[in-house]
Amino acid sequence: SSFLNFLTPVAGGVIIFDVLTSFFPRLRLSISIFRNHYYFSELNERTLALAKSIISQKHSIFNKPLLVFTDTYLDDENSSELFLRARKLGAVCISDELSHLNIKCFREKQFFLMDEKEGDNIKTLSAMCENKSKSMLKKAQVYIFYQDDSYAMIEKRIYDKINTRFDDVKDAPIIVRVKEYENLILSLLAKKPLVAPLVGREYNLAEKNEYNLTIIGSGKMGMQMFLSSTWAGQFFGYKLNINIVSEESWLTFRNRLNRIGPEILESTKDKAPLLKIYEDEKNKEFAEPYFNLRYSEYDLNYADLTDVECKTVSLTDIGAL
C-alpha cells in the first residue's frame, strides 16, 4: 500500500510531463542538455531513415539520444504520415528552422543538413553561421549533403567565416560534406564488382572480349552509376560497353555530362586529342577509347521487355529517373 501511494503520484507526474513536452517541444529541448543531440534540417524519408539507424545503434534506457526534426509542417497527408512516424521514434518535431534554435548541449551534438533541395542545405549552413549564439556550433559535427561540386567553394567560404568566430580551434565545428549517391554507388560496386562475371573466364584473342553494362535511368543515381562505372568497369583485356536507357533526351544528358567533365565523352571517340600517345615529334599514336557509350531514349512508362534485343547484357537497375 505504501509503495502504491508512492508510485501513483510519480506515474501521474510522468504522464503530465509527457503531455507537456508533447505540446511544448522546446521544453523538451531545454531539459535534455545532458543527452546526445541529433538535429535534422527537414523531415523527409531520408532523414527519417537515418534517424531510425541512429536509434537502432545508439539507443539504450540510460542513454537515449534526442532526435530533433526542424522545419516540420503538416501540409498534406504525406507530411502527416512522416510526422507520426517521427513521433513514434520519440523525436521532437518543430516548425522552426534549424538556424533559429537556441541550442544548449553538454554532450555530443550532430547536425544533418539533408533537405530535398541541395541548395537549401548551403543556405541553412550559412544561416547557422549567422546565429548569434556560439553554443550552437561549438564542438559540433555538421554533415551537409549535396552532389553538385559547384557548392563546394561556397561551403569553404562559410567554413572559414565560422572558424573566425572561435578563439580556440578545438571549439570550432567539424563540417563534413556527404556525397550521398556517390557513396551509395561506390559501396554497391565494392560489394558487387562489375568485372566479377569476367573473373575466371578464359581469355580468347580471337574474340572481341567485350562486356556490357546497362543502366536504366539517367537521374542523379543513374548519372553517378555511369560516372563510377567508367572507372570501376575498366578491366585489362576487355572493352566496356555502357548502355543507358532513359526518358531524358540525349542532348539534355550530354549537356549535363559536359558540365561535370567534357573529357568523359571525349575519351569515347576514336583518335580524340585526349587519347594521343606521343612517342616522338613525327610519330603520333592514339590509345583505344576508354569505353563505348550507347544512349537510347525510351518512354519507360510503356517499357516492354520484348523490345530489348541483346546477346549479353549485365542489367543494373538503379531505379532513379
mmCIF file of N, CA and C in Angstrom, residues 53-98:
data_model
loop_
_atom_site.group_PDB
_atom_site.id
_atom_site.type_symbol
_atom_site.label_atom_id
_atom_site.label_comp_id
_atom_site.label_asym_id
_atom_site.label_seq_id
_atom_site.Cartn_x
_atom_site.Cartn_y
_atom_site.Cartn_z
ATOM 1 N N SER A 53 18.214 4.609 -37.994
ATOM 2 C CA SER A 53 19.520 3.969 -37.875
ATOM 3 C C SER A 53 20.236 4.421 -36.604
ATOM 4 N N ILE A 54 20.145 5.706 -36.288
ATOM 5 C CA ILE A 54 20.783 6.233 -35.077
ATOM 6 C C ILE A 54 20.170 5.610 -33.841
ATOM 7 N N ILE A 55 18.845 5.516 -33.824
ATOM 8 C CA ILE A 55 18.150 4.925 -32.675
ATOM 9 C C ILE A 55 18.545 3.462 -32.490
ATOM 10 N N SER A 56 18.634 2.723 -33.597
ATOM 11 C CA SER A 56 18.948 1.289 -33.502
ATOM 12 C C SER A 56 20.374 1.043 -33.018
ATOM 13 N N GLN A 57 21.283 1.965 -33.313
ATOM 14 C CA GLN A 57 22.685 1.775 -32.942
ATOM 15 C C GLN A 57 23.035 2.379 -31.592
ATOM 16 N N LYS A 58 22.376 3.470 -31.220
ATOM 17 C CA LYS A 58 22.781 4.199 -30.019
ATOM 18 C C LYS A 58 21.693 4.275 -28.963
ATOM 19 N N HIS A 59 20.609 3.545 -29.155
ATOM 20 C CA HIS A 59 19.515 3.605 -28.197
ATOM 21 C C HIS A 59 19.790 2.717 -26.987
ATOM 22 N N SER A 60 19.556 3.255 -25.819
ATOM 23 C CA SER A 60 19.617 2.486 -24.580
ATOM 24 C C SER A 60 18.743 3.182 -23.556
ATOM 25 N N ILE A 61 18.390 2.479 -22.503
ATOM 26 C CA ILE A 61 17.491 3.033 -21.489
ATOM 27 C C ILE A 61 18.119 4.232 -20.801
ATOM 28 N N PHE A 62 19.417 4.144 -20.523
ATOM 29 C CA PHE A 62 20.091 5.197 -19.774
ATOM 30 C C PHE A 62 20.794 6.218 -20.671
ATOM 31 N N ASN A 63 20.807 5.981 -21.970
ATOM 32 C CA ASN A 63 21.496 6.908 -22.872
ATOM 33 C C ASN A 63 20.699 7.047 -24.170
ATOM 34 N N LYS A 64 19.466 7.511 -24.036
ATOM 35 C CA LYS A 64 18.588 7.644 -25.197
ATOM 36 C C LYS A 64 18.887 8.959 -25.908
ATOM 37 N N PRO A 65 19.220 8.930 -27.198
ATOM 38 C CA PRO A 65 19.541 10.171 -27.915
ATOM 39 C C PRO A 65 18.304 11.023 -28.147
ATOM 40 N N LEU A 66 18.521 12.304 -28.323
ATOM 41 C CA LEU A 66 17.440 13.229 -28.619
ATOM 42 C C LEU A 66 17.449 13.513 -30.116
ATOM 43 N N LEU A 67 16.365 13.171 -30.793
ATOM 44 C CA LEU A 67 16.215 13.414 -32.219
ATOM 45 C C LEU A 67 15.328 14.627 -32.425
ATOM 46 N N VAL A 68 15.778 15.560 -33.238
ATOM 47 C CA VAL A 68 15.022 16.792 -33.469
ATOM 48 C C VAL A 68 14.875 17.025 -34.973
ATOM 49 N N PHE A 69 13.622 17.053 -35.446
ATOM 50 C CA PHE A 69 13.332 17.389 -36.837
ATOM 51 C C PHE A 69 12.836 18.833 -36.888
ATOM 52 N N THR A 70 13.505 19.660 -37.661
ATOM 53 C CA THR A 70 13.120 21.065 -37.777
ATOM 54 C C THR A 70 12.410 21.318 -39.098
ATOM 55 N N ASP A 71 11.845 22.518 -39.216
ATOM 56 C CA ASP A 71 11.130 22.917 -40.436
ATOM 57 C C ASP A 71 10.044 21.904 -40.792
ATOM 58 N N THR A 72 9.297 21.479 -39.765
ATOM 59 C CA THR A 72 8.287 20.430 -39.922
ATOM 60 C C THR A 72 6.895 21.054 -39.994
ATOM 61 N N TYR A 73 6.182 20.738 -41.069
ATOM 62 C CA TYR A 73 4.832 21.267 -41.253
ATOM 63 C C TYR A 73 3.898 20.132 -41.661
ATOM 64 N N LEU A 74 2.640 20.231 -41.221
ATOM 65 C CA LEU A 74 1.628 19.243 -41.586
ATOM 66 C C LEU A 74 0.809 19.809 -42.743
ATOM 67 N N ASP A 75 1.389 19.772 -43.926
ATOM 68 C CA ASP A 75 0.746 20.370 -45.099
ATOM 69 C C ASP A 75 -0.213 19.419 -45.800
ATOM 70 N N ASP A 76 0.146 18.146 -45.837
ATOM 71 C CA ASP A 76 -0.674 17.197 -46.584
ATOM 72 C C ASP A 76 -0.643 15.840 -45.881
ATOM 73 N N GLU A 77 -1.229 14.858 -46.538
ATOM 74 C CA GLU A 77 -1.314 13.519 -45.952
ATOM 75 C C GLU A 77 0.068 12.892 -45.788
ATOM 76 N N ASN A 78 0.953 13.132 -46.750
ATOM 77 C CA ASN A 78 2.298 12.565 -46.678
ATOM 78 C C ASN A 78 3.089 13.137 -45.504
ATOM 79 N N SER A 79 3.022 14.453 -45.313
ATOM 80 C CA SER A 79 3.744 15.078 -44.207
ATOM 81 C C SER A 79 3.170 14.635 -42.868
ATOM 82 N N SER A 80 1.855 14.410 -42.800
ATOM 83 C CA SER A 80 1.236 13.926 -41.558
ATOM 84 C C SER A 80 1.730 12.524 -41.222
ATOM 85 N N GLU A 81 1.867 11.690 -42.238
ATOM 86 C CA GLU A 81 2.368 10.324 -42.021
ATOM 87 C C GLU A 81 3.815 10.343 -41.526
ATOM 88 N N LEU A 82 4.642 11.200 -42.153
ATOM 89 C CA LEU A 82 6.029 11.320 -41.717
ATOM 90 C C LEU A 82 6.102 11.825 -40.282
ATOM 91 N N PHE A 83 5.223 12.771 -39.938
ATOM 92 C CA PHE A 83 5.189 13.325 -38.589
ATOM 93 C C PHE A 83 4.870 12.237 -37.557
ATOM 94 N N LEU A 84 3.883 11.403 -37.856
ATOM 95 C CA LEU A 84 3.510 10.327 -36.931
ATOM 96 C C LEU A 84 4.636 9.312 -36.781
ATOM 97 N N ARG A 85 5.317 9.006 -37.873
ATOM 98 C CA ARG A 85 6.432 8.049 -37.815
ATOM 99 C C ARG A 85 7.585 8.615 -37.008
ATOM 100 N N ALA A 86 7.811 9.921 -37.125
ATOM 101 C CA ALA A 86 8.871 10.560 -36.339
ATOM 102 C C ALA A 86 8.531 10.556 -34.854
ATOM 103 N N ARG A 87 7.263 10.812 -34.533
ATOM 104 C CA ARG A 87 6.848 10.823 -33.129
ATOM 105 C C ARG A 87 6.949 9.432 -32.498
ATOM 106 N N LYS A 88 6.713 8.387 -33.305
ATOM 107 C CA LYS A 88 6.856 7.026 -32.788
ATOM 108 C C LYS A 88 8.299 6.716 -32.403
ATOM 109 N N LEU A 89 9.245 7.405 -33.061
ATOM 110 C CA LEU A 89 10.656 7.238 -32.704
ATOM 111 C C LEU A 89 11.017 8.018 -31.444
ATOM 112 N N GLY A 90 10.053 8.808 -30.958
ATOM 113 C CA GLY A 90 10.336 9.640 -29.797
ATOM 114 C C GLY A 90 11.016 10.942 -30.158
ATOM 115 N N ALA A 91 10.922 11.354 -31.424
ATOM 116 C CA ALA A 91 11.600 12.556 -31.884
ATOM 117 C C ALA A 91 10.789 13.807 -31.563
ATOM 118 N N VAL A 92 11.488 14.916 -31.498
ATOM 119 C CA VAL A 92 10.866 16.230 -31.329
ATOM 120 C C VAL A 92 10.696 16.846 -32.712
ATOM 121 N N CYS A 93 9.492 17.279 -33.041
ATOM 122 C CA CYS A 93 9.205 17.891 -34.341
ATOM 123 C C CYS A 93 8.778 19.334 -34.115
ATOM 124 N N ILE A 94 9.529 20.267 -34.669
ATOM 125 C CA ILE A 94 9.207 21.677 -34.508
ATOM 126 C C ILE A 94 9.191 22.359 -35.867
ATOM 127 N N SER A 95 8.407 23.427 -35.967
ATOM 128 C CA SER A 95 8.255 24.130 -37.246
ATOM 129 C C SER A 95 9.377 25.130 -37.493
ATOM 130 N N ASP A 96 10.122 25.487 -36.462
ATOM 131 C CA ASP A 96 11.206 26.458 -36.625
ATOM 132 C C ASP A 96 12.325 25.897 -37.495
ATOM 133 N N GLU A 97 13.008 26.796 -38.186
ATOM 134 C CA GLU A 97 14.173 26.382 -38.948
ATOM 135 C C GLU A 97 15.348 26.123 -38.015
ATOM 136 N N LEU A 98 16.249 25.296 -38.460
ATOM 137 C CA LEU A 98 17.368 24.877 -37.625
ATOM 138 C C LEU A 98 18.203 26.062 -37.135
#
